[in-house]
Tab-separated table of C-alpha atoms in Angstrom:
chain	number	residue	atom	x	y	z
A	186	MET	CA	-5.355	16.687	1.900
A	187	LEU	CA	-8.896	17.633	2.878
A	188	ASP	CA	-8.506	19.404	6.213
A	189	LEU	CA	-5.223	17.677	7.123
A	190	ASN	CA	-1.665	18.915	6.583
A	191	VAL	CA	0.294	16.088	4.979
A	192	GLY	CA	3.564	17.980	4.621
A	193	CYS	CA	5.221	15.838	7.295
A	194	PRO	CA	3.941	12.236	7.267
A	195	VAL	CA	5.316	10.136	10.140
A	196	GLN	CA	5.735	6.349	10.332
A	197	ALA	CA	7.049	5.005	13.654
A	198	ASP	CA	10.327	6.900	14.200
A	199	ASP	CA	10.674	7.993	10.539
A	200	ILE	CA	9.716	11.526	9.517
A	201	ALA	CA	9.311	12.670	5.903
A	202	LEU	CA	9.207	16.400	5.230
A	203	ILE	CA	7.691	17.623	1.954
A	204	SER	CA	7.973	21.167	0.645
A	205	PRO	CA	7.964	22.800	-2.824
A	206	THR	CA	10.659	25.350	-1.808
A	207	PHE	CA	14.058	25.181	-0.116
A	208	SER	CA	13.147	27.913	2.345
A	209	GLY	CA	10.003	26.054	3.366
A	210	MET	CA	11.966	22.847	3.812
A	211	GLN	CA	14.620	24.550	5.930
A	212	CYS	CA	11.881	26.063	8.097
A	213	MET	CA	10.366	22.603	8.699
A	214	ILE	CA	13.788	21.154	9.549
A	215	ASP	CA	14.360	23.958	12.058
A	216	ILE	CA	11.017	23.197	13.702
A	217	CYS	CA	12.008	19.541	14.103
A	218	TYR	CA	15.404	20.495	15.481
A	219	ASN	CA	13.946	22.941	18.014
A	220	TYR	CA	11.463	20.298	19.120
A	221	SER	CA	14.289	17.785	19.639
A	222	VAL	CA	16.215	20.319	21.733
A	223	LYS	CA	13.142	20.955	23.849
A	224	TRP	CA	12.526	17.274	24.565
A	225	LYS	CA	16.193	16.259	24.856
A	226	PHE	CA	16.648	13.902	21.911
A	227	GLU	CA	18.779	14.102	18.771
A	228	PHE	CA	18.316	13.664	15.045
A	229	SER	CA	21.154	12.046	13.099
A	230	PRO	CA	22.193	14.127	10.047
A	231	SER	CA	24.123	11.183	8.588
A	232	LYS	CA	20.966	9.036	8.583
A	233	SER	CA	18.871	11.811	7.086
A	234	GLN	CA	18.647	12.242	3.314
A	235	VAL	CA	17.408	14.839	0.862
A	236	LEU	CA	15.613	14.024	-2.398
A	237	ILE	CA	14.969	16.677	-5.048
A	238	PHE	CA	12.141	15.398	-7.242
A	239	SER	CA	12.738	16.808	-10.707
A	240	LYS	CA	13.473	15.529	-14.189
A	241	ARG	CA	15.748	18.536	-14.767
A	242	THR	CA	18.935	19.589	-13.054
A	243	GLU	CA	17.948	22.043	-10.357
A	244	THR	CA	20.097	24.536	-8.484
A	245	TYR	CA	20.558	23.218	-4.989
A	246	ARG	CA	21.121	24.926	-1.681
A	247	ASP	CA	22.418	22.998	1.298
A	248	LEU	CA	19.834	22.049	3.878
A	249	LYS	CA	21.191	21.985	7.412
A	250	LEU	CA	20.191	20.289	10.616
A	251	ASN	CA	21.571	22.808	13.066
A	252	THR	CA	25.094	23.214	11.604
A	253	ASP	CA	25.350	19.827	9.852
A	254	ILE	CA	24.612	19.552	6.135
A	255	ILE	CA	22.089	16.859	5.196
A	256	PRO	CA	23.421	14.750	2.279
A	257	VAL	CA	21.585	14.583	-1.045
A	258	CYS	CA	20.807	11.191	-2.601
A	259	ASN	CA	19.159	9.938	-5.768
A	260	SER	CA	16.881	7.326	-4.178
A	261	VAL	CA	15.762	6.280	-0.729
A	262	LYS	CA	13.478	3.655	0.795
A	263	HIS	CA	10.644	5.122	2.841
A	264	VAL	CA	8.021	2.929	4.523
A	265	GLY	CA	9.189	-0.008	2.393
A	266	ILE	CA	8.804	1.876	-0.911
A	267	ILE	CA	11.789	3.021	-2.996
A	268	LEU	CA	11.514	6.674	-4.024
A	269	ASP	CA	13.641	7.906	-6.929
A	270	ALA	CA	14.455	11.582	-7.398
A	271	ARG	CA	14.344	11.250	-11.205
A	272	PHE	CA	11.121	9.210	-11.245
A	273	ASN	CA	12.967	6.119	-12.465
A	274	SER	CA	11.197	2.980	-11.238
A	275	THR	CA	13.655	0.378	-12.585
A	276	GLU	CA	15.413	-0.041	-9.229
A	277	ARG	CA	12.073	-0.525	-7.502
A	278	THR	CA	11.024	-3.165	-10.045
A	279	LEU	CA	14.309	-5.075	-9.695
A	280	ALA	CA	13.933	-5.005	-5.910
A	281	ALA	CA	10.408	-6.432	-6.223
A	282	CYS	CA	11.676	-9.260	-8.465
A	283	ARG	CA	14.487	-10.104	-6.047
A	284	THR	CA	12.090	-10.087	-3.094
A	285	ILE	CA	9.613	-12.441	-4.775
A	286	ARG	CA	12.368	-14.878	-5.726
A	287	SER	CA	14.121	-14.845	-2.346
A	288	VAL	CA	10.936	-15.270	-0.309
A	289	CYS	CA	9.793	-18.108	-2.572
A	290	MET	CA	13.113	-19.942	-2.172
A	291	SER	CA	13.031	-19.519	1.590
A	292	ILE	CA	9.503	-20.897	1.872
A	293	ILE	CA	10.248	-23.903	-0.328
A	294	ARG	CA	13.394	-24.713	1.684
A	295	MET	CA	11.228	-24.727	4.807
A	296	GLY	CA	9.199	-27.636	3.440
A	297	VAL	CA	6.532	-26.051	1.248
A	298	HIS	CA	7.632	-28.124	-1.742
A	299	PRO	CA	5.603	-29.711	-4.565
A	300	SER	CA	7.075	-33.120	-3.693
A	301	LEU	CA	5.521	-32.841	-0.199
A	302	LEU	CA	2.378	-30.773	-0.760
A	303	ASN	CA	-0.244	-30.467	-3.442
A	304	PRO	CA	1.034	-27.910	-5.987
A	305	ILE	CA	-2.206	-25.922	-5.709
A	306	THR	CA	-1.822	-25.691	-1.922
A	307	CYS	CA	1.830	-24.790	-2.358
A	308	SER	CA	0.948	-22.077	-4.883
A	309	LYS	CA	-1.623	-20.501	-2.536
A	310	ILE	CA	0.983	-20.232	0.217
A	311	ILE	CA	3.506	-18.755	-2.195
A	312	VAL	CA	1.033	-16.183	-3.543
A	313	GLN	CA	-0.082	-15.036	-0.095
A	314	LEU	CA	3.456	-14.654	1.273
A	315	CYS	CA	5.673	-13.814	-1.715
A	316	TYR	CA	3.507	-11.490	-3.781
A	317	SER	CA	2.091	-9.563	-0.844
A	318	LYS	CA	5.658	-8.692	0.168
A	319	GLY	CA	7.214	-8.294	-3.270
A	320	LEU	CA	4.372	-6.145	-4.647
A	321	TYR	CA	4.029	-4.015	-1.529
A	322	GLY	CA	2.876	-0.546	-2.546
A	323	CYS	CA	2.083	-1.586	-6.139
A	324	GLU	CA	-1.205	0.352	-5.864
A	325	LEU	CA	0.885	3.495	-6.355
A	326	TRP	CA	2.996	2.183	-9.248
A	327	ASN	CA	2.446	4.020	-12.514
A	328	ASN	CA	4.041	4.296	-15.940
A	329	LEU	CA	5.741	0.907	-15.807
A	330	THR	CA	7.842	0.432	-18.929
A	331	LYS	CA	7.665	-2.642	-21.148
A	332	HIS	CA	11.076	-3.698	-19.854
A	333	GLU	CA	9.900	-3.537	-16.238
A	334	LEU	CA	6.753	-5.514	-17.021
A	335	LEU	CA	8.913	-8.099	-18.775
A	336	LEU	CA	11.161	-8.418	-15.702
A	337	LEU	CA	8.165	-8.914	-13.435
A	338	GLU	CA	6.557	-11.390	-15.807
A	339	ARG	CA	9.756	-13.452	-16.085
A	340	THR	CA	9.926	-13.694	-12.316
A	341	HIS	CA	6.251	-14.645	-12.202
A	342	ARG	CA	6.758	-17.423	-14.743
A	343	TYR	CA	9.861	-18.710	-12.982
A	344	ILE	CA	7.992	-18.962	-9.655
A	345	CYS	CA	5.061	-20.699	-11.357
A	346	LYS	CA	7.321	-23.408	-12.786
A	347	TYR	CA	9.443	-23.718	-9.649
A	348	VAL	CA	6.389	-24.250	-7.441
A	349	GLN	CA	5.259	-27.172	-9.617
A	350	GLY	CA	8.749	-28.656	-9.923
A	351	LEU	CA	8.754	-28.221	-13.700
A	352	PRO	CA	11.789	-27.500	-15.933
A	353	ARG	CA	12.460	-23.888	-16.874
A	354	LEU	CA	11.829	-24.581	-20.582
A	355	THR	CA	8.275	-25.780	-19.959
A	356	ARG	CA	5.630	-23.824	-21.870
A	357	THR	CA	4.406	-20.911	-19.803
A	358	ASP	CA	0.744	-21.142	-20.847
A	359	LYS	CA	0.601	-24.766	-19.677
A	360	CYS	CA	2.196	-23.959	-16.304
A	361	THR	CA	-0.032	-21.002	-15.494
A	362	SER	CA	-3.214	-22.776	-16.610
A	363	LEU	CA	-2.511	-25.728	-14.290
A	364	LEU	CA	-2.498	-23.384	-11.276
A	365	GLY	CA	-5.012	-20.872	-12.602
A	366	TRP	CA	-2.509	-18.009	-12.351
A	367	ILE	CA	-3.053	-14.758	-14.212
A	368	PRO	CA	-0.302	-12.422	-15.529
A	369	ILE	CA	1.424	-10.341	-12.890
A	370	GLU	CA	0.304	-7.159	-14.658
A	371	SER	CA	-3.277	-8.229	-13.984
A	372	ILE	CA	-2.436	-8.826	-10.309
A	373	ILE	CA	-1.088	-5.268	-10.047
A	374	ASN	CA	-4.181	-3.870	-11.767
A	375	ILE	CA	-6.459	-5.790	-9.387
A	376	ASN	CA	-4.640	-4.292	-6.389
A	377	LYS	CA	-5.013	-0.827	-7.908
A	378	LEU	CA	-8.744	-1.334	-8.443
A	379	LEU	CA	-9.195	-2.577	-4.873
A	380	PHE	CA	-7.360	0.493	-3.593
A	381	PHE	CA	-9.483	2.725	-5.809
A	382	GLY	CA	-12.581	1.009	-4.479
A	383	ARG	CA	-11.556	1.768	-0.903
A	384	LEU	CA	-11.105	5.407	-1.864
A	385	CYS	CA	-14.546	5.479	-3.467
A	386	ASN	CA	-16.068	4.019	-0.290
A	387	MET	CA	-14.812	6.944	1.753
A	388	PRO	CA	-17.481	9.185	3.313
A	389	PHE	CA	-19.267	11.193	0.647
A	390	LYS	CA	-18.339	14.578	2.108
A	391	TYR	CA	-14.608	13.773	1.888
A	392	LEU	CA	-14.887	12.932	-1.803
A	393	LEU	CA	-16.771	16.139	-2.517
A	394	ASP	CA	-14.404	18.378	-0.552
A	395	SER	CA	-11.242	16.940	-2.079
A	396	ASP	CA	-11.358	18.764	-5.427
A	397	ASN	CA	-12.921	21.869	-6.946
A	398	ASP	CA	-14.171	19.769	-9.856
A	399	PHE	CA	-16.875	18.384	-7.548
A	400	GLU	CA	-18.616	21.763	-7.157
A	401	TYR	CA	-21.426	20.685	-9.469
A	402	PHE	CA	-21.889	17.491	-7.483
A	403	LYS	CA	-22.164	19.601	-4.334
A	404	LEU	CA	-25.037	21.544	-5.871
A	405	ILE	CA	-26.785	18.322	-6.853
A	406	HIS	CA	-26.150	16.708	-3.473
A	407	ASN	CA	-27.552	19.701	-1.570
A	408	SER	CA	-30.878	19.355	-3.401
A	409	ILE	CA	-31.260	15.657	-2.534
A	410	GLU	CA	-32.670	14.261	0.671
A	411	PRO	CA	-31.920	10.795	2.087
A	412	TYR	CA	-34.285	7.897	1.623
A	413	ARG	CA	-37.367	8.165	3.850
A	414	ALA	CA	-36.547	4.907	5.638
A	415	TRP	CA	-33.386	6.488	7.081
A	416	THR	CA	-35.447	9.410	8.389
A	417	ILE	CA	-37.871	7.030	10.106
A	418	LEU	CA	-34.975	4.977	11.492
A	419	ARG	CA	-33.702	8.018	13.362
A	420	GLN	CA	-36.986	8.184	15.247
A	421	TYR	CA	-37.326	4.417	15.763
A	422	PRO	CA	-33.838	2.809	16.134
A	423	SER	CA	-35.392	-0.607	16.799
A	424	LEU	CA	-36.445	-0.791	13.126
A	425	ASN	CA	-32.846	-1.053	11.933
A	426	PHE	CA	-33.260	-4.451	10.247
A	427	GLN	CA	-36.546	-3.513	8.561
A	428	ALA	CA	-35.147	-0.227	7.258
A	429	LYS	CA	-32.087	-1.917	5.720
A	430	PHE	CA	-34.325	-4.514	4.066
A	431	VAL	CA	-36.542	-1.870	2.486
A	432	ILE	CA	-33.566	0.137	1.250
A	433	SER	CA	-31.880	-2.976	-0.150
A	434	LEU	CA	-34.897	-3.473	-2.426
A	435	CYS	CA	-34.707	-0.071	-4.072
A	436	VAL	CA	-32.958	3.095	-2.925
A	437	LEU	CA	-34.936	5.969	-4.397
A	438	VAL	CA	-33.500	9.474	-4.490
A	439	TRP	CA	-35.953	12.257	-3.791
A	440	THR	CA	-35.496	15.951	-4.376
A	441	SER	CA	-36.044	18.471	-1.606
A	442	GLU	CA	-39.045	19.959	-3.426
A	443	PRO	CA	-42.327	18.466	-2.177
A	444	ASN	CA	-43.974	17.869	-5.586
A	445	ALA	CA	-40.859	16.980	-7.574
A	446	GLU	CA	-40.474	13.713	-9.446
A	447	LEU	CA	-38.053	10.945	-8.505
A	448	LEU	CA	-34.550	11.222	-9.909
A	449	LEU	CA	-32.799	7.859	-9.866
A	450	CYS	CA	-32.774	4.468	-8.237
A	451	HIS	CA	-29.335	3.664	-6.774
A	452	LYS	CA	-30.065	-0.058	-6.807
A	453	CYS	CA	-30.879	-0.535	-10.479
A	454	CYS	CA	-29.756	2.845	-11.904
A	455	PHE	CA	-33.139	3.187	-13.600
A	456	SER	CA	-34.299	6.691	-14.469
A	457	MET	CA	-37.245	7.678	-12.313
A	458	THR	CA	-38.396	10.762	-14.229
A	459	THR	CA	-41.393	9.164	-15.933
A	460	GLN	CA	-41.823	5.640	-14.528
A	461	LEU	CA	-41.564	3.935	-11.188
A	462	CYS	CA	-38.879	1.386	-10.541
A	463	THR	CA	-40.031	-2.223	-10.859
A	464	PHE	CA	-37.699	-3.533	-8.118
């Protein structure tokens, strides 16, 4: 990814090795084993697991840690996220439903109950604690089936009624409107958009270097110079506040050619080819 090798992501004392070939995977395992021998610690083959991500039945060769064979499994939890070798997300969805229910029950038994607190206050506590844990990693969820969405929505409705102390047969639209809750599918989509927004706010050079499809954007970007206020700010750092104020009014994009016309205003997205921006 960019200029980094992400074939072996590490989290605390957990190591995940990723390779498209068995020979490459065995080579990476041997490197880890030789490193452990050098620094006098041991890996546990029984706690290690192999996942073969494929929708088809693949021929498998044993992967070994020294002389011990590493067992193959169908799913494993890594960094709190369940990974399935056949790309089946039903187990992950059921685990999320169970987590939301169990955390909600635990919090209510601790005293966060509608008979003691305002239901709106109670719902805010439940949302911040239950859904942040139950929907952990939902930014990477994709291709949820209708059955999985139904399971999540049933759990969402149950929690909404339980928080208010209402019977289970109460109309769902009335319960959710009292608390201002939105469907759980919308909550997942909001988390995805926030994650996408953080990716878009990465430094511009990283976004351009990440894919060959951005070659045309590279050509455009090379012909554009930064706003003149930034150039002046480099010479006079004390004018930081004034420069930001000017740029917040209208960020004009100039070409590198001295007599060229303006291209675009980032602030209002108004074409600058024939007229000046009114901001």
